[in-house]
Each structure stands twice: as C-alpha cells, then as structure tokens.
XYZ file of C-alpha atoms in Angstrom:
740
model
C -13.485 -32.914 38.009
C -11.454 -29.969 36.668
C -8.816 -29.289 39.239
C -7.932 -25.833 37.686
C -11.267 -24.560 38.960
C -12.091 -26.672 41.997
C -11.881 -24.658 45.211
C -9.094 -25.537 47.627
C -10.193 -23.752 50.632
C -12.725 -26.023 52.446
C -15.163 -24.493 54.926
C -13.582 -26.712 57.761
C -10.823 -29.448 57.858
C -11.911 -32.779 57.858
C -11.415 -34.690 61.312
C -11.877 -37.980 62.910
C -15.190 -39.740 63.198
C -17.621 -38.181 65.719
C -20.127 -41.024 66.071
C -18.540 -44.346 66.789
C -20.058 -47.398 64.978
C -22.407 -49.473 67.244
C -24.007 -52.792 66.822
C -27.536 -53.792 66.924
C -29.585 -53.421 70.160
C -29.596 -56.532 72.333
C -32.746 -58.471 72.744
C -33.026 -57.192 76.317
C -32.828 -53.590 75.148
C -35.361 -54.200 72.428
C -37.830 -55.626 74.910
C -37.196 -52.824 77.325
C -37.791 -50.311 74.546
C -41.041 -51.886 73.546
C -42.237 -52.002 77.209
C -41.388 -48.289 77.721
C -43.026 -47.365 74.384
C -46.232 -49.319 75.211
C -46.437 -47.636 78.854
C -46.090 -44.232 77.182
C -48.935 -44.952 74.579
C -51.144 -46.249 77.426
C -50.666 -43.377 79.570
C -51.143 -40.932 76.658
C -54.237 -42.547 75.349
C -55.919 -42.754 78.659
C -54.993 -39.181 79.471
C -56.325 -37.806 76.181
C -59.454 -39.922 76.713
C -60.086 -38.384 80.036
C -59.584 -34.774 78.698
C -62.061 -35.429 75.983
C -64.702 -37.010 78.112
C -64.267 -34.545 81.005
C -66.955 -32.176 79.621
C -69.606 -34.906 79.647
C -71.946 -35.327 82.799
C -70.996 -38.874 83.382
C -67.219 -38.091 83.532
C -67.680 -34.923 85.606
C -69.620 -37.028 88.096
C -66.818 -39.515 88.323
C -64.409 -36.893 88.487
C -66.174 -35.362 91.492
C -66.209 -38.668 93.224
C -62.581 -39.126 92.652
C -61.914 -35.587 94.126
C -64.001 -36.453 97.211
C -62.184 -39.676 97.769
C -58.859 -37.934 97.848
C -59.971 -34.847 99.639
C -58.402 -35.825 103.057
C -55.160 -36.785 101.548
C -51.976 -34.782 102.051
C -52.222 -33.121 98.618
C -55.906 -32.569 98.773
C -58.034 -31.289 95.884
C -54.764 -29.855 94.189
C -53.210 -33.119 94.187
C -56.180 -34.977 92.852
C -56.571 -32.397 89.733
C -52.804 -32.439 89.184
C -52.666 -36.335 89.138
C -55.505 -36.428 86.762
C -54.386 -33.682 84.121
C -50.622 -32.934 84.635
C -49.059 -35.941 86.072
C -49.604 -38.199 83.037
C -47.570 -35.641 80.976
C -44.708 -35.676 83.379
C -44.851 -39.443 83.732
C -44.569 -39.689 79.856
C -41.629 -37.248 80.052
C -39.902 -39.404 82.664
C -40.304 -42.504 80.656
C -39.274 -40.795 77.469
C -36.100 -39.854 79.203
C -35.193 -43.570 79.923
C -36.354 -44.590 76.582
C -34.008 -42.025 74.831
C -30.995 -43.138 77.032
C -31.302 -46.826 75.950
C -32.077 -45.759 72.411
C -29.141 -43.524 72.005
C -27.045 -45.780 69.828
C -29.830 -46.391 67.310
C -29.144 -45.229 63.771
C -32.488 -45.616 61.910
C -30.841 -44.824 58.616
C -29.020 -48.128 58.780
C -32.304 -49.943 58.400
C -32.946 -51.846 55.297
C -34.681 -49.894 52.614
C -38.258 -51.152 51.802
C -38.518 -52.462 48.268
C -41.756 -50.598 47.653
C -42.312 -46.878 48.218
C -44.599 -46.061 51.247
C -46.969 -43.446 52.162
C -46.368 -41.492 55.369
C -48.865 -39.166 56.901
C -46.002 -36.797 58.177
C -44.798 -36.228 54.798
C -47.853 -36.175 52.730
C -48.999 -32.577 52.171
C -52.900 -32.149 51.902
C -53.298 -28.394 52.479
C -50.924 -26.198 50.508
C -52.368 -22.754 50.673
C -54.511 -20.821 53.231
C -53.923 -19.437 56.866
C -52.074 -22.766 57.820
C -49.900 -22.624 54.792
C -48.423 -26.205 53.962
C -50.105 -28.915 56.164
C -49.354 -32.722 56.081
C -51.898 -35.342 56.601
C -50.661 -35.997 60.231
C -51.018 -32.311 60.961
C -54.308 -32.076 59.441
C -55.549 -34.880 61.624
C -54.046 -33.118 64.712
C -55.872 -29.991 63.665
C -59.177 -31.911 63.408
C -58.575 -33.442 66.830
C -57.971 -30.124 68.548
C -60.890 -28.222 67.009
C -63.094 -31.552 67.463
C -62.415 -31.381 71.181
C -63.276 -27.703 71.281
C -66.620 -28.317 69.616
C -67.459 -31.419 71.534
C -66.743 -29.585 74.814
C -69.066 -26.708 73.746
C -71.737 -29.103 72.713
C -71.399 -31.051 76.156
C -71.591 -27.945 78.151
C -74.594 -26.530 76.149
C -76.543 -29.787 76.782
C -75.736 -29.614 80.442
C -76.758 -25.891 80.612
C -80.027 -26.739 78.604
C -80.858 -29.609 81.202
C -80.384 -27.273 84.195
C -82.879 -25.072 85.823
C -81.517 -21.730 84.439
C -84.759 -21.136 82.542
C -87.131 -21.107 85.193
C -88.440 -17.943 86.832
C -85.990 -15.677 85.113
C -86.457 -12.637 83.010
C -84.559 -12.416 79.685
C -82.038 -9.983 81.199
C -81.401 -12.496 84.178
C -81.402 -15.401 81.757
C -78.771 -13.843 79.422
C -76.601 -13.089 82.434
C -76.693 -16.682 83.680
C -76.125 -18.137 80.398
C -73.262 -15.922 79.490
C -71.654 -16.427 83.102
C -71.911 -20.302 82.742
C -70.480 -20.295 79.350
C -67.683 -17.918 80.374
C -66.741 -20.419 83.086
C -66.816 -23.322 80.583
C -64.682 -21.339 77.938
C -62.156 -20.669 80.642
C -61.921 -24.593 81.444
C -61.408 -25.207 77.732
C -58.799 -22.485 77.462
C -56.883 -24.088 80.363
C -56.671 -27.371 78.641
C -55.429 -25.656 75.446
C -52.930 -23.619 77.562
C -51.561 -27.119 78.883
C -50.400 -27.973 75.321
C -49.428 -24.417 74.307
C -46.053 -24.372 75.994
C -45.044 -27.783 74.913
C -43.924 -26.941 71.223
C -41.732 -24.017 72.422
C -39.672 -26.217 74.815
C -36.721 -26.403 72.282
C -34.743 -29.069 73.831
C -37.850 -30.992 75.417
C -37.586 -34.685 75.908
C -41.042 -34.880 74.577
C -40.224 -33.209 71.224
C -37.182 -35.319 70.972
C -39.286 -38.486 71.660
C -41.492 -37.855 68.686
C -38.638 -36.473 66.642
C -40.504 -33.056 65.946
C -37.861 -30.335 65.614
C -38.354 -26.888 67.008
C -38.840 -25.195 63.586
C -41.910 -27.441 63.029
C -43.262 -27.171 66.624
C -43.204 -23.339 66.430
C -46.040 -23.598 63.902
C -48.131 -25.621 66.332
C -47.382 -23.108 69.031
C -48.657 -20.523 66.701
C -51.915 -22.295 65.846
C -52.544 -23.268 69.589
C -51.738 -19.649 70.614
C -54.350 -18.330 68.287
C -57.030 -20.775 69.406
C -56.114 -20.277 73.040
C -56.404 -16.547 72.975
C -59.744 -16.663 71.069
C -61.158 -18.703 73.850
C -59.649 -16.783 76.564
C -60.850 -13.574 74.921
C -64.491 -15.001 74.521
C -64.200 -16.070 78.185
C -63.369 -12.474 79.240
C -66.003 -10.898 77.046
C -68.693 -12.975 78.475
C -67.936 -11.862 82.051
C -67.601 -8.225 80.875
C -70.953 -8.397 79.331
C -72.636 -9.984 82.344
C -71.102 -7.453 84.812
C -72.289 -4.597 82.489
C -75.700 -6.115 82.483
C -75.696 -6.216 86.118
C -74.315 -2.523 86.485
C -71.073 -3.530 88.385
C -68.528 -3.812 85.757
C -65.809 -1.573 87.362
C -66.425 -3.021 90.744
C -65.953 -6.652 89.438
C -62.887 -5.876 87.374
C -61.223 -4.545 90.383
C -62.249 -7.407 92.713
C -59.557 -9.641 94.353
C -61.192 -12.381 96.384
C -59.410 -14.420 98.951
C -61.724 -17.372 98.470
C -62.800 -17.957 94.903
C -61.721 -16.472 91.519
C -59.730 -13.400 91.814
C -60.835 -11.000 88.971
C -58.006 -8.267 88.949
C -55.137 -10.689 88.468
C -57.200 -12.218 85.536
C -57.676 -8.804 83.944
C -53.871 -8.244 84.195
C -53.195 -11.689 82.719
C -55.629 -11.343 79.815
C -54.191 -7.862 78.925
C -50.764 -9.420 78.805
C -52.013 -12.247 76.669
C -53.735 -9.762 74.358
C -50.515 -7.807 73.827
C -48.551 -10.871 73.042
C -51.391 -12.103 70.559
C -51.513 -8.790 68.783
C -47.903 -8.235 68.185
C -47.434 -11.795 66.998
C -49.801 -11.437 64.180
C -47.915 -12.071 60.912
C -47.750 -8.634 59.519
C -46.761 -6.849 62.798
C -44.301 -9.473 63.574
C -42.558 -8.981 60.265
C -42.678 -5.415 60.323
C -41.256 -4.995 63.811
C -39.628 -8.257 65.202
C -38.095 -6.509 68.173
C -41.629 -5.381 69.382
C -42.797 -9.050 69.025
C -39.864 -10.295 70.756
C -40.004 -7.917 73.756
C -43.810 -8.099 74.183
C -43.738 -12.086 74.216
C -41.702 -11.695 77.354
C -44.852 -10.812 78.867
C -45.687 -14.511 79.105
C -44.250 -14.454 82.680
C -46.904 -11.926 83.659
C -49.471 -13.979 81.932
C -48.654 -17.162 83.846
C -48.071 -15.671 87.129
C -51.307 -13.687 87.110
C -53.263 -16.462 85.919
C -52.168 -18.609 88.943
C -53.277 -15.731 91.066
C -56.516 -15.562 89.197
C -57.587 -19.144 89.399
C -55.773 -20.530 92.558
C -53.568 -23.606 92.829
C -56.153 -26.432 92.165
C -57.512 -24.923 88.791
C -53.939 -23.888 87.766
C -52.852 -27.584 88.064
C -54.909 -28.378 84.988
C -52.286 -26.583 82.841
C -49.236 -26.945 85.156
C -47.895 -30.016 83.423
C -47.024 -28.258 80.088
C -45.820 -25.240 81.870
C -43.455 -27.094 84.056
C -41.973 -28.784 80.995
C -41.294 -25.336 79.543
C -39.750 -24.226 82.717
C -37.228 -27.138 82.518
C -36.222 -26.158 79.189
C -36.059 -22.348 79.730
C -33.927 -22.864 82.842
C -31.602 -25.048 80.916
C -31.334 -22.434 78.066
C -30.738 -19.740 80.537
C -27.776 -21.579 81.870
C -26.323 -22.408 78.558
C -26.700 -18.844 77.250
C -24.637 -17.501 79.975
C -21.453 -19.060 78.428
C -19.783 -16.835 75.814
C -18.459 -18.889 72.710
C -15.190 -18.480 70.888
C -15.567 -17.231 67.364
C -12.870 -19.033 65.587
C -13.285 -16.838 62.317
C -15.810 -14.383 61.044
C -16.014 -13.739 57.141
C -18.137 -11.215 55.151
C -18.707 -12.971 51.835
C -18.985 -10.793 48.608
C -22.849 -11.752 48.251
C -23.862 -10.020 51.470
C -23.729 -13.004 53.594
C -21.723 -13.617 56.879
C -19.912 -16.923 57.815
C -19.305 -17.593 61.441
C -17.349 -20.524 62.614
C -17.878 -21.266 66.247
C -16.005 -23.350 68.764
C -17.717 -26.336 70.459
C -16.716 -29.185 72.632
C -16.380 -32.668 71.094
C -19.074 -34.062 73.071
C -21.768 -31.677 71.882
C -23.575 -33.651 69.237
C -25.525 -32.156 66.127
C -26.527 -33.080 62.873
C -26.619 -31.443 59.382
C -30.310 -30.544 59.827
C -29.510 -28.656 63.164
C -29.659 -24.956 64.029
C -28.626 -22.647 66.870
C -29.896 -19.323 68.448
C -27.244 -16.799 68.289
C -26.674 -13.693 70.389
C -23.804 -11.141 69.615
C -23.605 -8.809 72.714
C -21.789 -5.966 70.926
C -25.068 -5.749 68.718
C -27.788 -6.454 71.499
C -27.887 -7.695 74.920
C -31.472 -9.284 74.390
C -31.821 -10.405 70.823
C -31.542 -13.894 69.838
C -31.825 -15.079 66.058
C -32.053 -18.629 64.693
C -29.756 -19.954 61.907
C -29.121 -23.207 60.216
C -25.914 -24.934 60.598
C -24.016 -25.037 57.260
C -21.253 -27.574 58.482
C -21.351 -31.316 58.901
C -20.597 -32.689 62.157
C -17.974 -34.936 60.453
C -15.979 -31.811 59.215
C -14.726 -30.770 62.683
C -15.357 -32.152 66.112
C -14.571 -28.957 67.773
C -16.279 -26.466 65.653
C -19.628 -25.551 63.916
C -20.356 -23.121 61.065
C -23.425 -21.041 60.215
C -24.088 -18.672 57.241
C -26.145 -15.568 57.718
C -27.835 -13.560 55.060
C -27.851 -9.800 55.702
C -31.682 -9.150 55.623
C -32.416 -6.875 58.543
C -31.029 -4.215 60.859
C -29.292 -6.902 63.157
C -27.672 -8.738 60.274
C -26.593 -5.415 58.600
C -24.904 -4.392 61.820
C -23.131 -7.833 62.169
C -21.644 -7.530 58.721
C -20.812 -3.843 59.319
C -19.002 -4.931 62.579
C -16.819 -7.476 60.659
C -15.985 -4.864 57.831
C -15.381 -2.114 60.342
C -13.201 -4.390 62.552
C -11.004 -5.556 59.532
C -10.486 -1.843 58.515
C -9.362 -0.829 61.920
C -7.088 -3.896 62.122
C -5.436 -2.920 58.883
C -5.035 0.664 60.033
C -3.632 -0.200 63.309
C -1.701 -3.402 64.350
C -2.714 -2.890 67.806
C -6.399 -3.132 67.312
C -7.862 -6.608 68.231
C -11.432 -7.132 67.029
C -13.811 -8.422 69.843
C -17.020 -10.373 69.268
C -18.914 -11.657 72.205
C -21.103 -14.371 71.209
C -23.667 -16.592 73.150
C -25.378 -19.627 71.864
C -28.341 -21.688 72.659
C -28.705 -25.276 71.019
C -28.057 -27.015 68.656
C -31.601 -28.070 68.123
C -33.286 -29.831 65.371
C -34.287 -33.329 64.368
C -33.243 -36.181 66.762
C -32.761 -38.410 63.554
C -30.818 -37.087 60.356
C -33.717 -37.973 58.017
C -31.581 -36.819 54.955
C -29.802 -40.067 55.457
C -32.921 -42.199 55.377
C -33.552 -41.822 51.579
C -31.642 -43.220 48.711
C -32.978 -40.320 46.646
C -33.060 -36.660 47.597
C -34.390 -33.312 46.129
C -32.964 -30.283 47.935
C -35.073 -27.203 46.881
C -33.713 -23.836 48.317
C -34.385 -20.311 47.970
C -31.464 -17.803 48.560
C -29.766 -18.541 51.786
C -31.859 -21.581 52.266
C -28.882 -23.379 50.437
C -27.051 -23.264 53.915
C -28.623 -26.378 55.437
C -28.203 -28.193 52.068
C -24.343 -27.408 52.018
C -24.200 -29.118 55.330
C -26.208 -32.143 53.975
C -24.119 -32.430 50.926
C -20.870 -32.257 53.086
C -22.317 -34.798 55.477
C -23.074 -37.222 52.704
C -19.662 -36.797 51.062
C -17.828 -37.183 54.369
C -19.780 -40.459 55.090
C -18.861 -41.786 51.720
C -15.330 -40.883 52.171
C -15.144 -42.434 55.714
C -17.226 -45.588 54.759
C -19.956 -44.776 57.166
C -23.581 -45.718 56.878
C -25.101 -43.552 54.126
C -28.200 -44.216 52.019
C -28.306 -41.420 49.442
C -27.343 -42.315 45.934
C -29.060 -39.606 43.863
C -29.320 -35.961 44.950
C -30.955 -33.154 42.834
C -30.315 -29.591 44.217
C -32.836 -27.022 42.845
C -31.788 -23.459 43.949
C -33.576 -20.289 43.241
C -31.750 -17.204 43.748
C -32.375 -13.434 42.778
C -28.896 -12.553 41.253
C -25.756 -14.352 40.348
C -23.811 -12.668 43.120
C -25.233 -15.406 45.429
C -23.293 -18.175 43.512
C -20.440 -17.507 45.620
C -22.208 -19.283 48.482
C -21.103 -22.548 46.873
C -17.575 -21.535 47.669
C -17.960 -22.681 51.271
C -18.284 -26.406 50.124
C -15.101 -28.147 48.812
C -16.247 -31.251 47.110
C -12.864 -32.152 45.648
C -11.070 -32.273 48.977
C -13.769 -34.036 50.901
C -14.392 -37.035 48.573
C -12.539 -36.896 45.119
C -14.186 -40.243 44.167
C -17.810 -39.356 45.013
C -18.922 -39.657 41.463
C -18.503 -43.471 41.639
C -21.026 -43.749 44.237
C -23.164 -40.643 44.414
C -24.798 -38.693 41.605
C -25.297 -34.880 42.243
C -27.111 -32.752 39.945
C -27.516 -29.035 40.508
C -30.055 -26.951 38.892
C -29.782 -23.043 39.538
C -32.409 -20.491 38.668
C -31.323 -16.857 38.563
C -34.661 -15.149 38.698
C -33.747 -11.386 38.450
C -31.254 -11.659 35.654
C -32.160 -12.404 32.052
C -28.572 -13.298 31.075
C -25.169 -14.241 32.515
C -23.163 -11.262 33.780
C -20.302 -10.171 31.353
C -16.581 -10.458 32.498
C -16.646 -6.976 33.823
C -19.759 -7.387 35.782
C -18.746 -10.426 37.579
C -18.243 -9.637 41.317
C -14.659 -10.138 42.672
C -14.301 -12.991 45.109
C -12.970 -10.882 47.963
C -13.573 -12.161 51.333
C -13.172 -10.153 54.463
C -12.007 -12.342 57.307
C -11.145 -11.711 60.898
C -10.318 -13.845 63.945
C -12.046 -11.979 66.832
C -10.744 -11.723 70.273
C -13.647 -13.635 71.842
C -12.551 -14.181 75.423
C -14.943 -17.199 75.381
C -14.895 -20.929 75.452
C -16.662 -23.788 73.824
C -20.359 -23.879 73.574
C -22.001 -25.251 76.631
C -23.053 -28.881 76.591
C -26.015 -28.022 78.951
C -28.675 -28.268 76.360
C -31.851 -30.565 76.198
C -30.520 -32.200 73.035
C -27.267 -32.886 74.669
C -26.390 -35.969 76.880
C -29.395 -38.114 77.231
C -28.344 -39.451 80.601
C -27.864 -36.066 82.090
C -30.859 -34.413 80.494
C -33.088 -37.393 81.528
C -31.690 -37.022 85.127
C -32.523 -33.364 84.967
C -36.183 -33.996 84.082
C -36.574 -36.834 86.705
C -34.945 -34.938 89.600
C -36.923 -31.787 88.821
C -40.165 -33.630 88.758
C -39.459 -35.447 91.979
C -38.431 -32.150 93.466
C -41.783 -30.524 92.718
C -43.628 -33.470 94.337
C -41.382 -33.162 97.488
C -41.685 -29.355 97.685
C -45.523 -29.377 97.317
C -45.893 -32.100 99.977
C -43.693 -30.302 102.377
C -45.590 -27.196 101.834
C -48.876 -28.938 102.313
C -47.759 -30.805 105.484
C -45.757 -27.968 107.272
C -47.717 -24.917 106.137
C -50.878 -25.266 104.045
C -52.812 -27.705 106.231
C -51.502 -26.845 109.849
C -52.075 -23.070 109.287
C -55.500 -23.611 107.441
C -54.287 -21.470 104.439
C -57.413 -20.967 102.366
C -56.603 -18.023 100.099
C -56.903 -19.287 96.531
C -54.620 -16.637 94.937
C -51.867 -17.195 97.596
C -52.022 -21.023 97.176
C -51.798 -20.454 93.443
C -48.656 -18.250 93.914
C -47.042 -20.843 96.375
C -47.738 -23.721 93.882
C -45.933 -21.712 91.206
C -43.131 -20.941 93.415
C -42.867 -24.618 94.113
C -42.574 -25.329 90.371
C -39.771 -22.615 90.130
C -38.022 -23.907 93.092
C -37.998 -27.555 91.976
C -36.392 -26.496 88.713
C -33.783 -24.304 90.198
C -33.013 -26.369 93.297
C -33.296 -30.088 92.305
C -32.736 -29.425 88.540
C -29.986 -27.007 89.246
C -28.132 -29.636 91.391
C -28.208 -31.973 88.351
C -27.030 -29.237 86.100
C -24.096 -28.400 88.490
C -23.153 -32.110 88.523
C -23.403 -32.338 84.700
C -21.238 -29.123 84.284
C -18.606 -30.667 86.577
C -18.871 -34.093 84.677
C -18.262 -32.345 81.370
C -15.256 -30.336 82.759
C -13.821 -33.719 84.140
C -14.401 -35.377 80.696
C -12.778 -32.421 78.866
C -9.629 -32.598 81.185
C -9.447 -36.259 80.285
C -9.378 -35.695 76.435
C -6.318 -35.025 74.424
C -4.696 -31.631 74.660
C -6.368 -28.966 72.684
C -4.925 -28.358 69.208
C -4.111 -24.973 68.084
C -6.736 -23.862 65.452
C -5.195 -20.833 64.105
C -6.815 -19.391 61.140
C -4.954 -16.822 59.030
C -6.388 -13.578 58.829
C -6.247 -13.078 55.095
C -8.351 -11.292 52.364
C -8.395 -13.811 49.757
C -9.099 -12.979 45.984
C -8.728 -16.113 44.155
C -10.969 -17.965 41.628
C -10.072 -21.187 43.327
C -11.833 -19.993 46.459
C -15.088 -18.655 44.888
C -17.031 -20.041 42.162
C -17.074 -17.631 39.221
C -19.436 -18.147 36.378
C -17.057 -20.308 34.185
C -16.368 -22.650 37.463
C -20.007 -23.607 37.664
C -20.372 -24.124 33.915
C -17.397 -26.537 33.895
C -19.241 -28.613 36.602
C -16.633 -27.910 39.448
C -19.249 -28.877 41.988
C -21.084 -31.760 40.577
C -21.512 -34.297 37.808
C -24.124 -31.980 36.268
C -24.615 -28.296 36.985
C -26.961 -26.019 34.904
C -27.822 -22.301 35.351
C -31.035 -20.741 33.885
C -31.355 -17.054 33.888
C -34.652 -15.100 33.972
C -36.714 -18.261 35.073
C -38.223 -19.636 38.018
C -38.305 -23.462 38.740
C -41.231 -25.260 37.490
C -41.731 -27.973 40.150
C -44.560 -29.939 38.170
C -42.078 -30.313 35.285
C -39.102 -31.114 37.460
C -41.043 -33.687 39.544
C -42.416 -35.127 36.313
C -39.072 -35.600 34.957
C -37.813 -37.140 38.144
C -40.780 -39.397 38.230
C -39.977 -40.921 34.777
C -36.203 -41.253 35.405
C -35.890 -42.346 38.931
C -38.546 -44.957 39.017
C -40.603 -46.606 41.718
C -38.746 -45.274 44.808
C -39.176 -43.081 47.873
C -37.825 -39.593 47.344
C -37.321 -37.262 50.082
C -38.094 -33.624 49.171
C -36.499 -31.021 51.460
C -37.385 -27.368 51.149
C -35.763 -24.456 52.850
C -37.065 -21.113 51.650
C -39.822 -18.747 51.929
C -43.544 -19.917 52.312
C -44.406 -19.196 48.555
C -41.631 -21.649 47.614
C -42.805 -24.248 50.064
C -46.376 -23.827 48.822
C -45.333 -24.331 45.230
C -43.138 -27.309 46.103
C -46.005 -28.848 48.153
C -48.611 -28.372 45.503
C -46.314 -30.239 42.863
C -45.768 -32.982 45.252
C -49.545 -33.413 46.086
C -50.357 -33.393 42.455
C -47.836 -36.036 41.457
C -48.631 -38.289 44.530
C -52.420 -38.143 43.855
C -51.937 -38.830 40.146
C -49.116 -41.328 40.649
C -48.560 -44.339 38.397
C -47.460 -47.702 39.523
C -44.028 -47.238 38.300
C -43.515 -43.622 39.668
C -41.974 -42.636 43.000
C -43.745 -41.346 46.154
C -42.434 -37.807 46.962
C -42.154 -37.102 50.765
C -42.407 -33.386 51.820
C -40.020 -32.123 54.479
C -39.899 -28.353 55.540
C -36.610 -27.148 56.878
C -37.937 -23.462 57.206
C -39.554 -21.650 60.190
C -40.576 -18.144 61.017
C -40.570 -16.973 64.646
C-alpha cells in the first residue's frame, strides 16, 4: 500500500479484545440446550395448533369443556383463557431466557464450513417486487401461514353459521342483521389473535427476537404487515356492527353504550378510532412526507390498548395479553435506558454532508458490527428518536461506539447546523463550551454477527448505506490482526453514490493502521459507481477535506447497559420475575378483591387486569432492573481506572485524512479499487462474473440502501440461484436496511 496516500487518522484507536475466547460447550450444556430447545418447539407447535383449530366446532366444544372445568378455580374464566392463549408465549420467553444464558459463549462463526453450498429459506428471495418488496422463502411461508389461518377461520365460522338456525323465520332484513352481527363477532376474535402477535416484532430487545435471531430492522416489516392485516380485520369488525345498528335504527344509541356486563361499545369506538389514526398516518406516502406526524400519532397505541381492554373485558383481553406483555417488558426497559444522558466524545461534520458521532459506552455493553442504535439529541427535540447503524467495530474501542449520519431531513440538518454553529462560536469566544445532550436506546441488531459466517462476502451499499459495511470491514481486519476467529477471505464492496463528494466517507476507515498485512489473508475489492457525474472532477472541483470537529460538553455518562440485548442473566431474570409478578398480582387481586366482593363489571375487570400487567413490570421487573443497575455500578467500580480520552479539537485539512480522487485510484484502501462515472451497477453482470471466478461456494450478499437497490440485487440473486450450474455459488440475500 502506498504510505504517502494512506489515511493516518483512524476512526477509533484499537484496544484490547472485547470478547474472550471460549471453549466448546460441555456435554451437559449441550444436552440442556437440546432439552430446552425441544421444550420450546413442543410448546410452540401445540400453541399454534390450538389457535388454528380453535375456530372449528370440535375444538370450540373442547375449549368450552376446559373453561367449565376451571370455572371454580381462583383465576376462573380469565385464567383458563390466559393459560390457553397467552401463557404458552410467556413460557417460551422464560425458557428462551435460560437458553440464551447457557448459550452466551457460543460463537457460531467458528463452526466448520460445509464443503458444499447450501440453500437457506431465510436468505433465498422469492418475491422481489410488489407491496411486500423483497420477501425470502421463509417469510413467504410465514405470510401464507398467517393468511391461511385467517381464511381457515372465516371458513369454519361460515360453516358453523350455516349450520345454525339463523335462516328460520326471519325476514331478509333480520337475517342480514344476524349474519353481520355474528361475522362481526368472529372477525373481532380473529383480530385479537392477530393483535397478540402484532406487538412482538416491535419489542426491540425481546428475548423472543434474540432467540430466533431476527433483528429489529427485519421485525419492523413483520409489524407493518401484521398491522395492515389487523386493522383491516378490526375495521371490518366495526363496520359490520355499524351496519347492523343502522339497520335496526339505533346506531347512535349503540355507539354511546357502555355496558357493565357484556361488551362496552363506547370504549371500542375510541379504540378503533385511535387505531385508524395510527394506520392512516403509517401509510408509506404519509409516513415519508411527515415522519413527525406518524411518530406522534403512533403513541396512540396506549389509548388503543387501554380502551380495547375496557371494550372486551378481562377474559377476552387475555387472548392478546401475552404479546402485549412482552412489549411492555421491552418498553419499560427502553424507558429506563433512555433516561441516561450519554457522553459525546466527539462530533464531526464531514465535507460530504455527513455527521460522525463517537459516543461513550461501558465496556460491558456488547454489540457487533451489524448493530444499530436509536438516538435522541435533546437540544433538537425532546421526543424524536432516530435509528442509525453503527459504523465502528466492537474491537476498535471497548469504551466507545461510532455512528455516521447522513443529512437528509430537518432533524439531521439541524444536527449538522448545531455542530457548525457551536464550532463557530467556539472559535469566536474561548469561553463558549458546546453542549450536546444525547440519549441512546440500544444497541440492537442480530444476535450473531452473520458477516463472520461466510468465507465470501459481497457488500452492496447505496450512499450512507456504506456505514455498517465500514464497521464490517473494520471488524474483519481487527480480527485478522488479533488472530481471532474470522471466516471471510474474499470481500467485494459495491458502492453506488450520487456524487464524488461522498467518497470522503471512506476516510473514517484506516486500513493501514488496523492491519497492514491483511492482503496476505484477505482479498478486498471495491467497485464504486458515481451515478450523477459523467466524469471525474477536475483538480479545482475536488472538495477540500476540511472536517469540523467539536468535543461537546455532554454532562452525561456511558450508555446504560439496561437493554434487552445486554447481559443475558439479568435480562432473563427481568422476564422471569415480571411474569411471576403478573401471576402473583392477578392471583392476589382475585383472592382479596374480585371474588370476595363479586366484581362483575367486564370493563372494570379488564382495566384491573391491565393495571396488574403494568404493575408487575414496574414493581417486580423494576426491582430486577434496580439490582441490575447496582450490579453494573459495582462491576464498573472494580474495573481499572478510566483512561482520559481527550480528542483534540482540530479542523484537519490533510489529504492523508480524506481520500481524494488520486488516493482511491492508487488503491489506498484495498488491493483493487475501481470507480465508474455515469453508470449504475449491473448486478446481473457482477454476480455472473463472481459466479465464474469464485466457484462453488456460499456467498453472503449484504445490502444496505433504498428499496429499489434491494429489489435490483434480490432479482439478480434469484435469477442466478434459479439458473445456477453445478460449479456456481449460491448467493444468500441479507438486508440490512429498514424504514420506520
């Protein structure tokens, strides 16, 4: 590598190892894991089977017999329904907590690579365009299962309705009202089962998401899909009753009715109105045009859930209570973590319209190169949180984490403006100290760093989408340097940018200082496509490499470790104690209040059950969180004294820090770097060339960029995989992009 043009200012200094090496799991641990995994599968399959068969006449009769048998128990009807539809989910969560605790030392990327490439349902794109955008085979199966349940339930309910006596001695008007009312009730039941799953994907640090290794950015899509389906069903449920009441001439009276025994209509009206507002403002065009409106109206989920409980009462609400309770656990932990203000070690405004923040974190807070965080800057907004991918490797610094933020909207423009204004004030007045009050939620992301599970990687980025791939490259290089387990041997980076100004983003990665001998072990090729410039800029057009940097006076501390993806033991205890607390509080309420005083009001009992859910999280879960926090403080005090991480507050204007055009052409970053102007990447050609040159292997293709880029890559992957020859590789699709 040409030392004259290599960058000598790395993003972060290298530090000691973050993850100590561990041996293979013992036979006892392996057996325990197998037993736990088998138990979870059995509970899950039985639970899903019960939900699927519930609409049938036979299962309904069996369920009614079960309810009658448990009617006189302490928990009564509410307990029977909760035990059937919500308890299995919480049982899986508790077992999953134990499973993750004993699996915490597993490193799946150390496993031996299979000699032959294998097909994987999770990484095989089958749909690449349409309302669902890119859908893998596993996701497609999931969509079919959910839609299959809805149509199966409607079919069963229709057959049961046809077998009833509704069609005797009725006029057409009466018959229509009866049919609509019955179908309205059935649609409400189906909607409740969908609602039970709706909150699971947005539980960012959920034990369940970590168990199946689905990161939040993927799960968000499932929440969107389930949200559309749930609101369609609930809307049809509401319309059915509105039409019935209109036919009967008592629409206004029924809308305002609030029964003590039975379904309370007015709370249902309030709940569905809140749901419709959230649904409408979440539609893609409205959300993109006015994200703030979407964000604020989505806080109506509290109104939606509370009035739903008032609408249906306690025993009906328990159908969906399991998923809602898992979300409550995550939301409370996020609330506690977000109260901590975090030190900003440095804030830089790069010349390409991008901001780099380096944040302080405790050494015990783990993350990987595919993680992301939610960020709040209180000087900009007290309510807005925005997600950003991590651009640093966990091996670069045990006590810090970096993110790159592209200036694309009002919030990011204000952030960049604040850095520039603070710097100007600091220059004009030595007494001025820039202040930036930052809070963080996360890190979240994949439980396993799957970029380390392939010997061959293709990283496809669009614009600021290069940020997580800089973290991946840094992570791989650090592992090679430190002799850690690391599978990648070939990496192809395909980066599409609008203008050559964005090339300076590569200045945040200093390959030469991380691992000077990487070329002996790792081959990195970078292909850059500058789409809106037909030719390279002349010497006079090349933007200077001036970087505006400040060290804000944060008055904060490290990121809080109180996150669902943090310590497995404490997060597991949090789930277990909160769940036990719910059972204890509901039992005490039934024993000392509901049963002795003969409380029969449905809406009131629904409210009490919801309050027990909240209280169990706050009291029992809060106790674990408090002990967790004290434990972390004790551990921190036992660590070595903090190092002074003073970062000079300097505007640098040096070609060694920023990649100018000649730097990239001289292969300063990799063994091979090419730049194409006025062209877009042709992924059919790129994958075709790779197929011939890389041979019969598994290739992980990671994409971070807009939906159009993902669709183009997915289409090329599907085409090559379907027309694959015996000596060609199998391409595995991995999306690292999400849109809230």
